[in-house]
Structures are given as C-alpha cells and as structure tokens.
C-alpha cells in the first residue's frame, strides 16, 4: 500500500477514519529521513491492513508544530484516535517491526482507561 500524504486539510479525517495509522514526520533535506524512507515503505508493503502516512514538515509546518515535532524523522502511531507511540530517530527495520507488533498488541480499553486516569489526576492538581 502506498503511503498517504497528510496535510492540515486531511489530517483529522484520515486519523478519525482509520483505527491504526503510522505517521512519519520527515523533510526532503533530512539525511536520516531519506535513510528511514525505504524502511517505512517496505513496512507499509508488509502491513497492508495499516495506514502508513507521511507529513512533510517543511510543507506542513503548522501540523508539525501542533504535534511539537522538534526532531525528524519522528514516527508516531495513532490507534483509535489515541497517540500510543511517538519517537524521533530513524528506526532500523527490526525495531520498526517490533514497535508495530507492540502497538498491535495494546489493549485499547486499558489505554483509554489509563489516559482517563491521567487526565483526572491532572485536573485534580490544576
């Protein structure tokens, strides 16, 4: 499956319509991004049931800023509208496969419960 190019115009719709999406924040001038690109593409071919997307941080500066992207490449995984993983750096193929496997194995009910508890604690301390 080809990767989807995300923009501020299609980001919310793409994320809300897909239960599992990987997002690569990148730029054409970034050497580690160019190194990670083929690894990401091969993973997208192996995992046809997942949505692989890219955000060009130069063209989509507002979107990159909204996610506080300070280093590229940054990989983010969103499951059921919850960001479950975000890490800068070009991952080797085996590490990317491991991260995908861990994200697939997450119990999203438990994740949502943890997020709700953290939000409640944050509200109490505010």
C-alpha positions as protocol buffer text, in pm:
chain_id: "A"
residue {
  index: 1
  type: UNK
  ca { x: 0 y: 0 z: 0 }
}
residue {
  index: 2
  type: UNK
  ca { x: 129 y: 345 z: -87 }
}
residue {
  index: 3
  type: UNK
  ca { x: 174 y: 592 z: 191 }
}
residue {
  index: 4
  type: UNK
  ca { x: -78 y: 873 z: 236 }
}
residue {
  index: 5
  type: UNK
  ca { x: 46 y: 1231 z: 234 }
}
residue {
  index: 6
  type: UNK
  ca { x: -106 y: 1411 z: 532 }
}
residue {
  index: 7
  type: UNK
  ca { x: -184 y: 1782 z: 530 }
}
residue {
  index: 8
  type: UNK
  ca { x: -366 y: 2004 z: 776 }
}
residue {
  index: 9
  type: UNK
  ca { x: -668 y: 1972 z: 545 }
}
residue {
  index: 10
  type: UNK
  ca { x: -692 y: 1590 z: 552 }
}
residue {
  index: 11
  type: UNK
  ca { x: -521 y: 1503 z: 882 }
}
residue {
  index: 12
  type: UNK
  ca { x: -824 y: 1490 z: 1116 }
}
residue {
  index: 13
  type: UNK
  ca { x: -1038 y: 1299 z: 867 }
}
residue {
  index: 14
  type: UNK
  ca { x: -762 y: 1046 z: 790 }
}
residue {
  index: 15
  type: UNK
  ca { x: -687 y: 980 z: 1157 }
}
residue {
  index: 16
  type: UNK
  ca { x: -1052 y: 957 z: 1263 }
}
residue {
  index: 17
  type: UNK
  ca { x: -1145 y: 724 z: 975 }
}
residue {
  index: 18
  type: UNK
  ca { x: -863 y: 476 z: 1045 }
}
residue {
  index: 19
  type: UNK
  ca { x: -816 y: 272 z: 1362 }
}
residue {
  index: 20
  type: UNK
  ca { x: -438 y: 225 z: 1320 }
}
residue {
  index: 21
  type: UNK
  ca { x: -219 y: 478 z: 1149 }
}
residue {
  index: 22
  type: UNK
  ca { x: 158 y: 525 z: 1143 }
}
residue {
  index: 23
  type: UNK
  ca { x: 280 y: 877 z: 1073 }
}
residue {
  index: 24
  type: UNK
  ca { x: 631 y: 962 z: 956 }
}
residue {
  index: 25
  type: UNK
  ca { x: 719 y: 1329 z: 1011 }
}
residue {
  index: 26
  type: UNK
  ca { x: 1002 y: 1399 z: 766 }
}
residue {
  index: 27
  type: UNK
  ca { x: 1168 y: 1653 z: 532 }
}
residue {
  index: 28
  type: UNK
  ca { x: 1342 y: 1605 z: 198 }
}
residue {
  index: 29
  type: UNK
  ca { x: 1666 y: 1771 z: 317 }
}
residue {
  index: 30
  type: UNK
  ca { x: 1697 y: 1535 z: 618 }
}
residue {
  index: 31
  type: UNK
  ca { x: 1952 y: 1255 z: 563 }
}
residue {
  index: 32
  type: UNK
  ca { x: 1813 y: 1027 z: 840 }
}
residue {
  index: 33
  type: UNK
  ca { x: 1465 y: 1079 z: 690 }
}
residue {
  index: 34
  type: UNK
  ca { x: 1591 y: 962 z: 350 }
}
residue {
  index: 35
  type: UNK
  ca { x: 1751 y: 662 z: 522 }
}
residue {
  index: 36
  type: UNK
  ca { x: 1427 y: 573 z: 704 }
}
residue {
  index: 37
  type: UNK
  ca { x: 1203 y: 625 z: 397 }
}
residue {
  index: 38
  type: UNK
  ca { x: 1270 y: 287 z: 230 }
}
residue {
  index: 39
  type: UNK
  ca { x: 1238 y: 104 z: 565 }
}
residue {
  index: 40
  type: UNK
  ca { x: 899 y: 271 z: 617 }
}
residue {
  index: 41
  type: UNK
  ca { x: 787 y: 188 z: 261 }
}
residue {
  index: 42
  type: UNK
  ca { x: 880 y: -181 z: 298 }
}
residue {
  index: 43
  type: UNK
  ca { x: 687 y: -196 z: 626 }
}
residue {
  index: 44
  type: UNK
  ca { x: 383 y: -46 z: 451 }
}
residue {
  index: 45
  type: UNK
  ca { x: 401 y: -327 z: 195 }
}
residue {
  index: 46
  type: UNK
  ca { x: 416 y: -593 z: 469 }
}
residue {
  index: 47
  type: UNK
  ca { x: 130 y: -442 z: 672 }
}
residue {
  index: 48
  type: UNK
  ca { x: -140 y: -375 z: 414 }
}
residue {
  index: 49
  type: UNK
  ca { x: -407 y: -361 z: 687 }
}
residue {
  index: 50
  type: UNK
  ca { x: -249 y: -50 z: 843 }
}
residue {
  index: 51
  type: UNK
  ca { x: -240 y: 307 z: 714 }
}
residue {
  index: 52
  type: UNK
  ca { x: 108 y: 448 z: 662 }
}
residue {
  index: 53
  type: UNK
  ca { x: 117 y: 826 z: 628 }
}
residue {
  index: 54
  type: UNK
  ca { x: 381 y: 1095 z: 590 }
}
residue {
  index: 55
  type: UNK
  ca { x: 389 y: 1459 z: 696 }
}
residue {
  index: 56
  type: UNK
  ca { x: 638 y: 1679 z: 511 }
}
residue {
  index: 57
  type: UNK
  ca { x: 737 y: 1910 z: 795 }
}
residue {
  index: 58
  type: UNK
  ca { x: 855 y: 2179 z: 551 }
}
residue {
  index: 59
  type: UNK
  ca { x: 524 y: 2192 z: 363 }
}
residue {
  index: 60
  type: UNK
  ca { x: 312 y: 2131 z: 674 }
}
residue {
  index: 61
  type: UNK
  ca { x: 483 y: 2346 z: 937 }
}
residue {
  index: 62
  type: UNK
  ca { x: 156 y: 2417 z: 1119 }
}
residue {
  index: 63
  type: UNK
  ca { x: 83 y: 2044 z: 1153 }
}
residue {
  index: 64
  type: UNK
  ca { x: 438 y: 1968 z: 1271 }
}
residue {
  index: 65
  type: UNK
  ca { x: 410 y: 2249 z: 1527 }
}
residue {
  index: 66
  type: UNK
  ca { x: 74 y: 2116 z: 1651 }
}
residue {
  index: 67
  type: UNK
  ca { x: 249 y: 1789 z: 1741 }
}
residue {
  index: 68
  type: UNK
  ca { x: 556 y: 1966 z: 1880 }
}
residue {
  index: 69
  type: UNK
  ca { x: 786 y: 1792 z: 1633 }
}
residue {
  index: 70
  type: UNK
  ca { x: 1136 y: 1910 z: 1719 }
}
residue {
  index: 71
  type: UNK
  ca { x: 1344 y: 1637 z: 1556 }
}
residue {
  index: 72
  type: UNK
  ca { x: 1295 y: 1443 z: 1235 }
}
residue {
  index: 73
  type: UNK
  ca { x: 1227 y: 1183 z: 1140 }
}
residue {
  index: 74
  type: UNK
  ca { x: 967 y: 1128 z: 1410 }
}
residue {
  index: 75
  type: UNK
  ca { x: 743 y: 824 z: 1399 }
}
residue {
  index: 76
  type: UNK
  ca { x: 401 y: 844 z: 1562 }
}
residue {
  index: 77
  type: UNK
  ca { x: 141 y: 568 z: 1591 }
}
residue {
  index: 78
  type: UNK
  ca { x: -223 y: 655 z: 1650 }
}
residue {
  index: 79
  type: UNK
  ca { x: -470 y: 382 z: 1742 }
}
residue {
  index: 80
  type: UNK
  ca { x: -839 y: 463 z: 1772 }
}
residue {
  index: 81
  type: UNK
  ca { x: -762 y: 838 z: 1794 }
}
residue {
  index: 82
  type: UNK
  ca { x: -505 y: 789 z: 2074 }
}
residue {
  index: 83
  type: UNK
  ca { x: -136 y: 854 z: 2014 }
}
residue {
  index: 84
  type: UNK
  ca { x: 23 y: 537 z: 2154 }
}
residue {
  index: 85
  type: UNK
  ca { x: 380 y: 591 z: 2032 }
}
residue {
  index: 86
  type: UNK
  ca { x: 597 y: 885 z: 1930 }
}
residue {
  index: 87
  type: UNK
  ca { x: 973 y: 875 z: 1894 }
}
residue {
  index: 88
  type: UNK
  ca { x: 1227 y: 1073 z: 1695 }
}
residue {
  index: 89
  type: UNK
  ca { x: 1501 y: 897 z: 1503 }
}
residue {
  index: 90
  type: UNK
  ca { x: 1534 y: 664 z: 1208 }
}
residue {
  index: 91
  type: UNK
  ca { x: 1439 y: 316 z: 1328 }
}
residue {
  index: 92
  type: UNK
  ca { x: 1605 y: 10 z: 1179 }
}
residue {
  index: 93
  type: UNK
  ca { x: 1370 y: -238 z: 1013 }
}
residue {
  index: 94
  type: UNK
  ca { x: 1366 y: -483 z: 1305 }
}
residue {
  index: 95
  type: UNK
  ca { x: 1290 y: -205 z: 1556 }
}
residue {
  index: 96
  type: UNK
  ca { x: 1005 y: -73 z: 1339 }
}
residue {
  index: 97
  type: UNK
  ca { x: 856 y: -423 z: 1316 }
}
residue {
  index: 98
  type: UNK
  ca { x: 885 y: -458 z: 1694 }
}
residue {
  index: 99
  type: UNK
  ca { x: 711 y: -124 z: 1754 }
}
residue {
  index: 100
  type: UNK
  ca { x: 430 y: -218 z: 1514 }
}
residue {
  index: 101
  type: UNK
  ca { x: 388 y: -552 z: 1693 }
}
residue {
  index: 102
  type: UNK
  ca { x: 375 y: -384 z: 2033 }
}
residue {
  index: 103
  type: UNK
  ca { x: 120 y: -129 z: 1911 }
}
residue {
  index: 104
  type: UNK
  ca { x: -95 y: -408 z: 1763 }
}
residue {
  index: 105
  type: UNK
  ca { x: -86 y: -593 z: 2097 }
}
residue {
  index: 106
  type: UNK
  ca { x: -211 y: -298 z: 2302 }
}
residue {
  index: 107
  type: UNK
  ca { x: -542 y: -339 z: 2482 }
}
residue {
  index: 108
  type: UNK
  ca { x: -703 y: -12 z: 2377 }
}
residue {
  index: 109
  type: UNK
  ca { x: -964 y: -29 z: 2655 }
}
residue {
  index: 110
  type: UNK
  ca { x: -675 y: -30 z: 2905 }
}
residue {
  index: 111
  type: UNK
  ca { x: -502 y: 253 z: 2717 }
}
residue {
  index: 112
  type: UNK
  ca { x: -816 y: 469 z: 2724 }
}
residue {
  index: 113
  type: UNK
  ca { x: -862 y: 391 z: 3095 }
}
residue {
  index: 114
  type: UNK
  ca { x: -502 y: 499 z: 3168 }
}
residue {
  index: 115
  type: UNK
  ca { x: -548 y: 819 z: 2967 }
}
residue {
  index: 116
  type: UNK
  ca { x: -871 y: 899 z: 3155 }
}
residue {
  index: 117
  type: UNK
  ca { x: -700 y: 838 z: 3490 }
}
residue {
  index: 118
  type: UNK
  ca { x: -406 y: 1061 z: 3394 }
}
residue {
  index: 119
  type: UNK
  ca { x: -646 y: 1333 z: 3278 }
}
residue {
  index: 120
  type: UNK
  ca { x: -837 y: 1312 z: 3607 }
}
residue {
  index: 121
  type: UNK
  ca { x: -516 y: 1341 z: 3810 }
}
residue {
  index: 122
  type: UNK
  ca { x: -409 y: 1637 z: 3601 }
}
residue {
  index: 123
  type: UNK
  ca { x: -743 y: 1807 z: 3661 }
}
residue {
  index: 124
  type: UNK
  ca { x: -713 y: 1749 z: 4035 }
}
residue {
  index: 125
  type: UNK
  ca { x: -368 y: 1909 z: 4057 }
}
residue {
  index: 126
  type: UNK
  ca { x: -466 y: 2208 z: 3843 }
}
